[in-house]
Amino acid sequence: MKPPAFDVVIAGGGLAAQRCCETLRRGGFDGSIAMLCGERCAPYDRPPLSKAVLTDGREPHPPRFKPPDWYEREAVELMLGHAAHGLDPRSRTIAVTVGKAPQARGRLRFGQLVIATGSRPRRLPCLLPGGPLYELRTHADALALRRALRQTEGPLVVLGAGLIGMEVAASARLLGRPVSMIEAAATPLARALPPMLGRWIAGMHREQGVDVRLATSVRRVRLRREHARLELSDGRTLSAAMVLLAAGTEPAVQWLAGSGLGPGAVATDAGGRTRLPGVLAAGDAASYPNAYLGRPAATQHWEAAARQGATVARSILGLATSPAPTPMFWSDQYRRRIQLVGHAADGCLTEIEGNACGGEPFAAWMASGGRPCAALLMDRPDLVPQARRWIAQSHAESPAALPHNAETNTDAGGVTCHTCP
Ligand SMILES: Cc1cc2nc3c(=O)[nH]c(=O)nc-3n(C[C@H](O)[C@H](O)[C@H](O)COP(=O)(O)OP(=O)(O)OC[C@H]3O[C@@H](n4cnc5c(N)ncnc54)[C@H](O)[C@@H]3O)c2cc1C
């Protein structure tokens, strides 16, 4: 018997998958669509998991994108608890497992396949979740952490000062819990921010009572009943009632092994097409060309995943791809809105607009190689469009023009940096 066939199969049931379905149907696509959701619930939004889901009074439901009847009305076959398990590009079939039962396997045929399986927490071989060790990717993870934050006595130790680690640290402090945050790099978000701004963010957490330990790693973890003892590289020992494993994420694409795609995030063109005909990719699992970095990159942020979900749908509909805007991500910590527009890793600070001390809103403008490259906005969402224009222009023209009263060094054809020697 031939496996069931769909015109479009979407592997993954998160943000990118949802945006792909919506854009297909809005664009008049009347073919059959199946969405494989590895989790047993319809697509929901992840950013609240490290924020409101942990701090709000009532136990929340998954923050769903659409009411349950939307999928029926839009004729989207929602296959809950069905995980993509393998891809055979020659027969254009995908292997599917159902729940945890290994014998419950099947295959689906596809006209076009969209890979949208997102990412998953990076695991250290010696530290797997369980007991007092937690990770955070799904609503179920968030509920477990939420319960522990309310019911367990003793401190939380966060391993990793990335976005999720810092957001959980902030939520736990808002709940009044003692928190330590351990980071192996010299500053938080070291791959995304210049050291000076990373130090500023570490300072914000310290002001809120977090014991932040930078350039420190964990040598050993001893589990005793429901407690953990962590031996650190600086020779000290910490005792924890809960440990959040937040050492970054990796694309959830292991199921593609042997298909000709991967390993790592799936490389695509600007329209989300992979090197295999009829196979596209979007969201955290994908690596798109990035004009701002001058190389392909997996962004693993909300805005890019939403846009790429719509992009692959446009490619399926035969429509042109619109150019990607300047990248942006946001984070909410201690009820402050942090936004990073552009790519700042190689950037130097050129100008601070506003007062970075005392919890005031401010904007930090950055340049790299004499060109504007990024802006860190603290409680200044109004500046996002301006920051985007500023960075986009700098890629289109030379020399770049700074938006404010930052100094420009016309001899050097660019921006004078206030922090570099
Ligand atoms: C706790 C948390 C907080 C965040 N906060 C922010 C924020 O403040 N700002 C920001 O810009 N970004 C934030 N992000 C990142 C943002 O949510 C992601 O970039 C976005 O969700 C990526 O969308 P996606 O569709 O690619 O992947 P996902 O949303 O992860 O969806 C992928 C889905 O595919 C499923 N899946 C995985 N493997 C399989 C398989 N083999 N078969 C079938 N299904 C599978 C997964 O269970 C999941 O439901 C946050 C992420 C997390 C986890």
CSV table of C-alpha atoms and ligand atoms in Angstrom, one decimal:
chain,number,residue,atom,x,y,z
A,1,MET,CA,0.0,0.0,0.0
A,2,LYS,CA,1.3,3.4,-0.9
A,3,PRO,CA,1.9,5.9,2.0
A,4,PRO,CA,-0.6,8.8,2.3
A,5,ALA,CA,0.4,11.8,0.2
A,6,PHE,CA,0.1,15.5,0.8
A,7,ASP,CA,1.0,18.4,-1.5
A,8,VAL,CA,2.9,20.0,1.3
A,9,VAL,CA,4.2,18.3,4.4
A,10,ILE,CA,5.6,20.6,7.2
A,11,ALA,CA,8.0,18.8,9.6
A,12,GLY,CA,7.7,20.7,12.9
A,13,GLY,CA,4.8,22.5,14.5
A,14,GLY,CA,6.2,25.8,15.8
A,15,LEU,CA,6.3,29.4,14.7
A,16,ALA,CA,7.8,28.9,11.2
A,17,ALA,CA,5.4,26.1,10.5
A,18,GLN,CA,2.5,28.2,11.5
A,19,ARG,CA,3.5,31.2,9.4
A,20,CYS,CA,4.0,28.9,6.5
A,21,CYS,CA,0.5,27.5,6.7
A,22,GLU,CA,-1.1,30.9,7.2
A,23,THR,CA,0.8,32.4,4.2
A,24,LEU,CA,0.0,29.4,1.9
A,25,ARG,CA,-3.8,29.6,2.6
A,26,ARG,CA,-3.9,33.4,2.5
A,27,GLY,CA,-2.0,33.2,-0.9
A,28,GLY,CA,-4.8,31.0,-2.3
A,29,PHE,CA,-3.0,27.6,-2.0
A,30,ASP,CA,-5.7,24.9,-2.1
A,31,GLY,CA,-3.6,21.8,-2.1
A,32,SER,CA,-3.4,19.4,0.9
A,33,ILE,CA,-1.2,20.4,3.9
A,34,ALA,CA,0.0,18.1,6.8
A,35,MET,CA,1.8,19.5,9.8
A,36,LEU,CA,3.8,17.1,11.9
A,37,CYS,CA,3.9,18.3,15.5
A,38,GLY,CA,6.4,16.3,17.6
A,39,GLU,CA,4.7,17.7,20.7
A,40,ARG,CA,1.1,16.8,21.6
A,41,CYS,CA,-0.2,20.3,21.2
A,42,ALA,CA,-1.0,22.7,18.4
A,43,PRO,CA,1.6,25.4,17.5
A,44,TYR,CA,2.3,27.9,20.3
A,45,ASP,CA,4.6,30.8,21.0
A,46,ARG,CA,7.8,30.2,22.9
A,47,PRO,CA,9.0,33.6,24.2
A,48,PRO,CA,6.5,33.6,27.1
A,49,LEU,CA,7.9,30.3,28.4
A,50,SER,CA,10.9,32.0,30.1
A,51,LYS,CA,8.8,35.1,31.2
A,52,ALA,CA,5.1,35.2,31.8
A,53,VAL,CA,4.6,31.4,32.0
A,54,LEU,CA,7.1,31.3,34.9
A,55,THR,CA,6.0,34.5,36.7
A,56,ASP,CA,2.2,34.8,36.2
A,57,GLY,CA,-0.1,33.8,39.1
A,58,ARG,CA,-2.3,31.2,37.4
A,59,GLU,CA,-0.9,28.1,35.7
A,60,PRO,CA,-1.1,29.1,32.0
A,61,HIS,CA,-2.1,27.1,28.9
A,62,PRO,CA,0.4,27.0,26.0
A,63,PRO,CA,0.2,30.4,24.3
A,64,ARG,CA,-1.4,29.1,21.1
A,65,PHE,CA,-1.1,31.0,17.8
A,66,LYS,CA,-4.6,30.0,16.7
A,67,PRO,CA,-7.8,28.4,18.3
A,68,PRO,CA,-8.1,24.6,17.7
A,69,ASP,CA,-10.8,24.9,15.1
A,70,TRP,CA,-8.6,27.1,12.8
A,71,TYR,CA,-6.7,24.1,11.5
A,72,GLU,CA,-9.9,22.3,10.5
A,73,ARG,CA,-11.3,25.5,8.9
A,74,GLU,CA,-8.1,25.9,6.9
A,75,ALA,CA,-7.9,22.2,6.0
A,76,VAL,CA,-4.5,21.7,7.7
A,77,GLU,CA,-4.0,18.1,8.8
A,78,LEU,CA,-2.5,18.7,12.3
A,79,MET,CA,-0.7,15.5,13.3
A,80,LEU,CA,-0.1,15.9,17.0
A,81,GLY,CA,2.6,13.7,18.6
A,82,HIS,CA,3.9,12.7,15.2
A,83,ALA,CA,7.7,13.2,14.8
A,84,ALA,CA,9.6,13.3,11.5
A,85,HIS,CA,12.2,10.5,11.8
A,86,GLY,CA,13.9,10.4,8.4
A,87,LEU,CA,13.8,11.8,4.9
A,88,ASP,CA,14.2,9.8,1.6
A,89,PRO,CA,14.5,12.5,-1.1
A,90,ARG,CA,14.4,10.0,-3.9
A,91,SER,CA,11.0,8.5,-3.1
A,92,ARG,CA,9.9,11.9,-1.7
A,93,THR,CA,8.8,10.3,1.5
A,94,ILE,CA,9.3,11.1,5.2
A,95,ALA,CA,9.4,8.5,7.9
A,96,VAL,CA,7.2,9.3,10.9
A,97,THR,CA,7.1,8.0,14.5
A,98,VAL,CA,4.0,8.3,16.6
A,99,GLY,CA,4.5,9.1,20.3
A,100,LYS,CA,7.2,7.1,22.1
A,101,ALA,CA,6.2,3.7,20.7
A,102,PRO,CA,9.0,2.5,18.4
A,103,GLN,CA,6.7,0.2,16.5
A,104,ALA,CA,4.3,3.0,15.7
A,105,ARG,CA,6.0,4.1,12.5
A,106,GLY,CA,4.7,5.2,9.1
A,107,ARG,CA,5.6,7.1,6.0
A,108,LEU,CA,4.2,10.1,4.3
A,109,ARG,CA,4.7,11.2,0.6
A,110,PHE,CA,5.1,14.8,-0.1
A,111,GLY,CA,5.0,17.1,-3.1
A,112,GLN,CA,7.0,19.7,-1.2
A,113,LEU,CA,8.6,19.3,2.2
A,114,VAL,CA,9.2,22.2,4.6
A,115,ILE,CA,11.8,21.5,7.4
A,116,ALA,CA,10.7,23.5,10.4
A,117,THR,CA,11.8,21.4,13.4
A,118,GLY,CA,13.4,24.4,15.2
A,119,SER,CA,16.2,23.9,17.7
A,120,ARG,CA,16.7,22.2,21.0
A,121,PRO,CA,18.9,22.9,24.1
A,122,ARG,CA,22.5,22.0,23.6
A,123,ARG,CA,23.3,19.1,26.1
A,124,LEU,CA,26.5,18.6,27.9
A,125,PRO,CA,27.2,14.8,27.9
A,126,CYS,CA,27.6,14.7,31.7
A,127,LEU,CA,24.6,16.8,32.5
A,128,LEU,CA,21.2,15.5,31.3
A,129,PRO,CA,17.9,16.9,32.5
A,130,GLY,CA,16.2,15.1,35.3
A,131,GLY,CA,15.8,15.5,39.1
A,132,PRO,CA,17.0,19.0,40.0
A,133,LEU,CA,18.4,19.6,36.5
A,134,TYR,CA,16.0,21.4,34.1
A,135,GLU,CA,16.1,22.6,30.5
A,136,LEU,CA,13.7,25.0,28.8
A,137,ARG,CA,12.3,24.6,25.3
A,138,THR,CA,8.8,23.4,25.5
A,139,HIS,CA,5.7,24.3,27.4
A,140,ALA,CA,6.0,21.1,29.5
A,141,ASP,CA,9.6,22.2,30.4
A,142,ALA,CA,8.3,25.6,31.4
A,143,LEU,CA,5.6,24.1,33.7
A,144,ALA,CA,8.1,21.8,35.4
A,145,LEU,CA,10.4,24.7,36.0
A,146,ARG,CA,7.5,26.9,37.2
A,147,ARG,CA,6.5,24.2,39.7
A,148,ALA,CA,10.0,23.9,41.0
A,149,LEU,CA,10.4,27.7,41.4
A,150,ARG,CA,7.3,27.7,43.5
A,151,GLN,CA,7.6,24.5,45.5
A,152,THR,CA,11.3,23.9,46.0
A,153,GLU,CA,13.3,25.5,48.8
A,154,GLY,CA,16.8,26.8,48.0
A,155,PRO,CA,18.6,28.6,45.2
A,156,LEU,CA,18.5,28.3,41.4
A,157,VAL,CA,21.7,28.0,39.5
A,158,VAL,CA,21.6,29.0,35.9
A,159,LEU,CA,24.4,27.5,33.7
A,160,GLY,CA,24.9,29.8,30.8
A,161,ALA,CA,24.3,33.6,30.5
A,162,GLY,CA,22.6,33.5,27.1
A,163,LEU,CA,19.1,34.9,26.4
A,164,ILE,CA,17.2,32.0,27.9
A,165,GLY,CA,19.5,31.7,30.9
A,166,MET,CA,19.2,35.4,31.7
A,167,GLU,CA,15.5,35.6,31.2
A,168,VAL,CA,15.0,32.7,33.6
A,169,ALA,CA,17.3,34.3,36.1
A,170,ALA,CA,15.3,37.5,35.8
A,171,SER,CA,12.0,35.7,36.2
A,172,ALA,CA,13.3,33.8,39.3
A,173,ARG,CA,14.4,37.1,40.9
A,174,LEU,CA,11.0,38.6,40.2
A,175,LEU,CA,9.6,35.6,42.2
A,176,GLY,CA,12.1,36.4,45.0
A,177,ARG,CA,14.3,33.3,44.5
A,178,PRO,CA,18.0,33.4,45.1
A,179,VAL,CA,19.9,33.0,41.8
A,180,SER,CA,23.5,32.3,40.7
A,181,MET,CA,24.4,32.5,37.0
A,182,ILE,CA,27.6,30.8,35.8
A,183,GLU,CA,29.0,31.7,32.4
A,184,ALA,CA,32.2,30.3,30.9
A,185,ALA,CA,32.8,33.4,28.7
A,186,ALA,CA,34.1,36.6,30.1
A,187,THR,CA,30.8,38.4,29.5
A,188,PRO,CA,27.1,37.4,28.9
A,189,LEU,CA,26.0,37.1,25.2
A,190,ALA,CA,29.7,37.2,24.2
A,191,ARG,CA,29.0,36.1,20.7
A,192,ALA,CA,26.3,38.8,20.2
A,193,LEU,CA,27.6,41.8,22.1
A,194,PRO,CA,30.9,43.7,22.5
A,195,PRO,CA,32.4,43.1,26.0
A,196,MET,CA,31.5,46.6,27.3
A,197,LEU,CA,27.7,46.0,26.7
A,198,GLY,CA,28.0,42.4,28.0
A,199,ARG,CA,29.5,43.8,31.2
A,200,TRP,CA,26.7,46.3,31.4
A,201,ILE,CA,24.1,43.5,31.2
A,202,ALA,CA,26.0,41.5,33.8
A,203,GLY,CA,25.8,44.6,36.0
A,204,MET,CA,22.0,44.8,35.5
A,205,HIS,CA,21.6,41.3,36.8
A,206,ARG,CA,24.0,41.9,39.8
A,207,GLU,CA,21.9,45.0,40.7
A,208,GLN,CA,18.9,42.8,40.9
A,209,GLY,CA,20.7,40.4,43.3
A,210,VAL,CA,21.9,37.7,40.9
A,211,ASP,CA,25.3,36.2,41.9
A,212,VAL,CA,26.9,36.4,38.4
A,213,ARG,CA,30.1,34.5,37.9
A,214,LEU,CA,31.8,35.1,34.6
A,215,ALA,CA,34.8,33.3,33.1
A,216,THR,CA,33.8,30.4,35.3
A,217,SER,CA,32.8,26.9,34.3
A,218,VAL,CA,31.4,23.9,36.1
A,219,ARG,CA,34.0,21.1,36.9
A,220,ARG,CA,31.6,18.6,38.4
A,221,VAL,CA,28.0,18.2,39.5
A,222,ARG,CA,27.1,15.9,42.3
A,223,LEU,CA,23.4,15.0,42.6
A,224,ARG,CA,22.1,14.3,46.2
A,225,ARG,CA,18.5,13.5,46.4
A,226,GLU,CA,16.7,16.6,45.1
A,227,HIS,CA,19.8,18.8,45.4
A,228,ALA,CA,22.9,19.4,43.3
A,229,ARG,CA,26.4,20.5,44.4
A,230,LEU,CA,28.4,22.2,41.7
A,231,GLU,CA,32.2,22.4,41.8
A,232,LEU,CA,33.3,25.4,39.8
A,233,SER,CA,36.5,26.2,38.0
A,234,ASP,CA,37.3,28.9,40.5
A,235,GLY,CA,37.5,26.3,43.3
A,236,ARG,CA,34.2,27.3,44.9
A,237,THR,CA,31.2,25.0,45.4
A,238,LEU,CA,27.6,26.0,45.0
A,239,SER,CA,24.6,24.2,46.4
A,240,ALA,CA,21.4,24.3,44.3
A,241,ALA,CA,17.8,23.2,44.6
A,242,MET,CA,17.3,23.7,40.9
A,243,VAL,CA,19.8,23.9,38.0
A,244,LEU,CA,18.8,25.3,34.6
A,245,LEU,CA,20.9,23.9,31.8
A,246,ALA,CA,21.1,26.8,29.4
A,247,ALA,CA,24.3,26.3,27.4
A,248,GLY,CA,22.8,27.4,24.1
A,249,THR,CA,20.8,25.7,21.5
A,250,GLU,CA,21.4,23.6,18.4
A,251,PRO,CA,19.2,23.0,15.3
A,252,ALA,CA,16.9,20.0,15.7
A,253,VAL,CA,17.9,18.3,12.5
A,254,GLN,CA,19.4,15.0,13.6
A,255,TRP,CA,16.4,13.2,11.9
A,256,LEU,CA,17.8,14.3,8.5
A,257,ALA,CA,21.0,12.1,8.9
A,258,GLY,CA,21.7,10.3,5.6
A,259,SER,CA,19.3,12.5,3.5
A,260,GLY,CA,22.0,14.7,2.0
A,261,LEU,CA,21.1,17.7,4.2
A,262,GLY,CA,23.0,18.8,7.3
A,263,PRO,CA,24.7,18.1,9.6
A,264,GLY,CA,23.9,21.4,11.3
A,265,ALA,CA,21.3,24.0,10.3
A,266,VAL,CA,20.0,23.3,6.8
A,267,ALA,CA,21.5,25.6,4.2
A,268,THR,CA,19.0,27.4,1.9
A,269,ASP,CA,18.9,30.1,-0.7
A,270,ALA,CA,17.1,33.4,0.1
A,271,GLY,CA,13.8,31.7,-0.8
A,272,GLY,CA,14.3,28.9,1.7
A,273,ARG,CA,15.1,26.3,-1.0
A,274,THR,CA,17.6,23.6,0.0
A,275,ARG,CA,19.8,21.7,-2.4
A,276,LEU,CA,17.2,19.0,-2.7
A,277,PRO,CA,14.4,19.7,-5.2
A,278,GLY,CA,11.0,20.3,-3.5
A,279,VAL,CA,12.6,20.5,0.0
A,280,LEU,CA,12.6,23.9,1.8
A,281,ALA,CA,13.6,24.9,5.3
A,282,ALA,CA,12.7,27.8,7.7
A,283,GLY,CA,13.2,29.0,11.3
A,284,ASP,CA,15.8,27.8,13.8
A,285,ALA,CA,16.6,24.7,11.8
A,286,ALA,CA,17.6,26.7,8.7
A,287,SER,CA,20.6,28.7,7.7
A,288,TYR,CA,19.7,31.5,5.3
A,289,PRO,CA,22.1,33.8,3.4
A,290,ASN,CA,22.7,36.9,5.6
A,291,ALA,CA,23.7,40.0,3.7
A,292,TYR,CA,24.7,41.8,7.0
A,293,LEU,CA,27.2,39.1,8.0
A,294,GLY,CA,28.3,38.3,4.4
A,295,ARG,CA,27.7,34.6,5.0
A,296,PRO,CA,24.9,32.1,5.7
A,297,ALA,CA,23.7,32.0,9.3
A,298,ALA,CA,21.1,30.4,11.5
A,299,THR,CA,19.6,33.2,13.5
A,300,GLN,CA,17.5,31.3,16.1
A,301,HIS,CA,15.3,34.3,16.9
A,302,TRP,CA,11.6,34.8,16.7
A,303,GLU,CA,11.4,37.5,14.0
A,304,ALA,CA,13.6,35.5,11.5
A,305,ALA,CA,11.6,32.3,12.1
A,306,ALA,CA,8.3,34.1,11.4
A,307,ARG,CA,9.6,35.7,8.3
A,308,GLN,CA,11.2,32.6,6.9
A,309,GLY,CA,8.0,30.6,7.5
A,310,ALA,CA,6.3,33.1,5.2
A,311,THR,CA,9.2,33.1,2.8
A,312,VAL,CA,9.0,29.3,2.1
A,313,ALA,CA,5.3,29.6,1.6
A,314,ARG,CA,5.9,32.4,-1.0
A,315,SER,CA,8.4,30.2,-2.8
A,316,ILE,CA,5.9,27.3,-2.9
A,317,LEU,CA,3.3,29.8,-4.3
A,318,GLY,CA,5.8,30.8,-7.0
A,319,LEU,CA,6.1,34.4,-5.6
A,320,ALA,CA,9.2,36.5,-5.4
A,321,THR,CA,11.2,36.7,-2.2
A,322,SER,CA,11.3,40.1,-0.5
A,323,PRO,CA,14.8,41.1,0.9
A,324,ALA,CA,15.2,40.3,4.6
A,325,PRO,CA,15.2,43.4,6.8
A,326,THR,CA,18.0,44.2,9.2
A,327,PRO,CA,17.9,41.3,11.8
A,328,MET,CA,16.5,42.0,15.2
A,329,PHE,CA,15.8,40.1,18.4
A,330,TRP,CA,14.3,41.1,21.7
A,331,SER,CA,14.5,39.9,25.3
A,332,ASP,CA,12.5,41.0,28.4
A,333,GLN,CA,14.3,41.0,31.7
A,334,TYR,CA,13.2,42.7,34.9
A,335,ARG,CA,10.3,44.2,33.0
A,336,ARG,CA,12.8,45.9,30.7
A,337,ARG,CA,12.6,45.5,26.9
A,338,ILE,CA,16.1,44.8,25.4
A,339,GLN,CA,16.4,44.8,21.6
A,340,LEU,CA,19.4,44.2,19.4
A,341,VAL,CA,19.2,45.4,15.8
A,342,GLY,CA,21.9,44.2,13.4
A,343,HIS,CA,25.0,42.2,14.3
A,344,ALA,CA,27.2,43.5,17.1
A,345,ALA,CA,29.7,40.8,17.8
A,346,ASP,CA,32.6,42.6,16.0
A,347,GLY,CA,31.2,46.0,16.8
A,348,CYS,CA,32.6,48.8,18.9
A,349,LEU,CA,30.5,51.3,20.8
A,350,THR,CA,30.3,54.6,19.0
A,351,GLU,CA,27.6,56.5,20.9
A,352,ILE,CA,25.3,56.1,23.8
A,353,GLU,CA,22.0,58.1,23.6
A,354,GLY,CA,20.4,58.5,27.0
A,355,ASN,CA,21.7,57.5,30.4
A,356,ALA,CA,22.9,53.9,30.7
A,357,CYS,CA,22.9,54.2,34.5
A,358,GLY,CA,20.0,54.1,36.9
A,359,GLY,CA,17.5,52.1,34.9
A,360,GLU,CA,16.8,54.8,32.3
A,361,PRO,CA,16.0,54.0,28.6
A,362,PHE,CA,19.0,54.3,26.3
A,363,ALA,CA,20.4,53.3,22.9
A,364,ALA,CA,23.9,52.1,22.3
A,365,TRP,CA,25.0,52.6,18.6
A,366,MET,CA,27.8,50.4,17.3
A,367,ALA,CA,30.1,50.2,14.3
A,368,SER,CA,32.4,47.7,12.7
A,369,GLY,CA,35.1,48.4,10.2
A,370,GLY,CA,34.0,52.0,10.1
A,371,ARG,CA,30.4,51.1,9.3
A,372,PRO,CA,27.3,51.2,11.5
A,373,CYS,CA,26.5,47.6,12.3
A,374,ALA,CA,24.2,47.4,15.3
A,375,ALA,CA,22.1,49.1,18.0
A,376,LEU,CA,21.3,47.9,21.5
A,377,LEU,CA,18.0,49.5,22.6
A,378,MET,CA,17.0,49.4,26.2
A,379,ASP,CA,13.3,50.4,26.6
A,380,ARG,CA,13.5,52.3,23.3
A,381,PRO,CA,11.3,50.2,20.9
A,382,ASP,CA,10.5,53.5,19.1
A,383,LEU,CA,14.1,53.5,17.7
A,384,VAL,CA,13.9,50.1,16.0
A,385,PRO,CA,12.8,51.5,12.5
A,386,GLN,CA,15.5,54.2,12.7
A,387,ALA,CA,18.2,51.7,13.7
A,388,ARG,CA,17.2,49.3,10.9
A,389,ARG,CA,17.4,52.1,8.3
A,390,TRP,CA,20.7,53.3,9.7
A,391,ILE,CA,22.3,49.8,9.4
A,392,ALA,CA,20.7,49.0,6.1
A,393,GLN,CA,21.9,52.3,4.6
A,394,SER,CA,25.4,51.6,5.7
A,395,HIS,CA,25.4,48.3,3.7
A,396,ALA,CA,24.1,50.1,0.7
A,397,GLU,CA,26.3,53.2,0.8
A,398,SER,CA,29.7,54.3,2.0
A,399,PRO,CA,30.7,56.1,4.1
A,400,ALA,CA,28.0,55.5,6.6
A,401,ALA,CA,26.2,58.3,8.3
A,402,LEU,CA,25.5,58.2,12.0
A,403,PRO,CA,22.0,59.1,13.0
A,404,HIS,CA,22.9,61.3,16.0
A,405,ASN,CA,25.7,63.5,17.2
A,406,ALA,CA,28.3,60.7,17.1
A,407,GLU,CA,31.6,61.8,15.6
A,408,THR,CA,32.5,60.8,12.1
A,409,ASN,CA,36.0,60.6,10.9
A,410,THR,CA,35.7,61.5,7.3
A,411,ASP,CA,39.4,60.9,6.6
A,412,ALA,CA,38.9,57.3,7.6
A,413,GLY,CA,35.7,57.3,5.7
A,414,GLY,CA,33.7,56.0,8.7
A,415,VAL,CA,32.9,56.2,12.3
A,416,THR,CA,35.2,57.1,15.2
A,417,CYS,CA,34.9,54.5,17.9
A,418,HIS,CA,34.9,55.8,21.5
A,419,THR,CA,36.0,52.5,23.0
A,420,CYS,CA,38.7,51.0,20.8
A,421,PRO,CA,42.3,52.1,21.4
B,1,LIG,C1,12.0,29.8,26.3
B,1,LIG,C2,12.3,30.6,25.0
B,1,LIG,C3,12.2,32.0,25.0
B,1,LIG,C4,12.4,32.7,23.8
B,1,LIG,N1,12.4,34.1,23.8
B,1,LIG,C5,12.6,34.8,22.7
B,1,LIG,C6,12.6,36.2,22.7
B,1,LIG,O1,12.3,36.8,23.8
B,1,LIG,N2,12.9,36.8,21.6
B,1,LIG,C7,13.2,36.2,20.4
B,1,LIG,O2,13.5,36.9,19.4
B,1,LIG,N3,13.3,34.8,20.4
B,1,LIG,C8,13.0,34.1,21.5
B,1,LIG,N4,13.0,32.7,21.5
B,1,LIG,C9,13.4,32.1,20.2
B,1,LIG,C10,12.1,31.8,19.3
B,1,LIG,O3,11.0,31.4,20.1
B,1,LIG,C11,12.5,30.8,18.2
B,1,LIG,O4,13.5,31.4,17.4
B,1,LIG,C12,11.3,30.3,17.4
B,1,LIG,O5,10.4,29.7,18.2
B,1,LIG,C13,11.8,29.4,16.3
B,1,LIG,O6,10.7,29.0,15.6
B,1,LIG,P1,10.7,27.5,14.8
B,1,LIG,O7,9.4,27.3,14.2
B,1,LIG,O8,11.9,27.5,14.0
B,1,LIG,O9,11.0,26.5,16.0
B,1,LIG,P2,10.1,26.1,17.2
B,1,LIG,O10,9.3,27.2,17.7
B,1,LIG,O11,11.1,25.5,18.2
B,1,LIG,O12,9.2,24.9,16.6
B,1,LIG,C14,9.7,23.7,16.2
B,1,LIG,C15,8.7,22.7,16.5
B,1,LIG,O13,9.0,21.4,15.9
B,1,LIG,C16,8.9,20.4,16.8
B,1,LIG,N5,9.8,19.3,16.4
B,1,LIG,C17,11.1,19.2,16.7
B,1,LIG,N6,11.6,18.1,16.1
B,1,LIG,C18,10.6,17.5,15.4
B,1,LIG,C19,10.4,16.3,14.6
B,1,LIG,N7,11.5,15.5,14.3
B,1,LIG,N8,9.2,16.0,14.1
B,1,LIG,C20,8.2,16.8,14.3
B,1,LIG,N9,8.2,17.9,15.1
B,1,LIG,C21,9.4,18.3,15.6
B,1,LIG,C22,9.2,21.0,18.1
B,1,LIG,O14,8.6,20.2,19.2
B,1,LIG,C23,8.5,22.3,18.0
B,1,LIG,O15,7.2,22.3,18.4
B,1,LIG,C24,12.8,32.0,22.6
B,1,LIG,C25,12.8,30.6,22.6
B,1,LIG,C26,12.6,29.9,23.8
B,1,LIG,C27,12.7,28.4,23.8
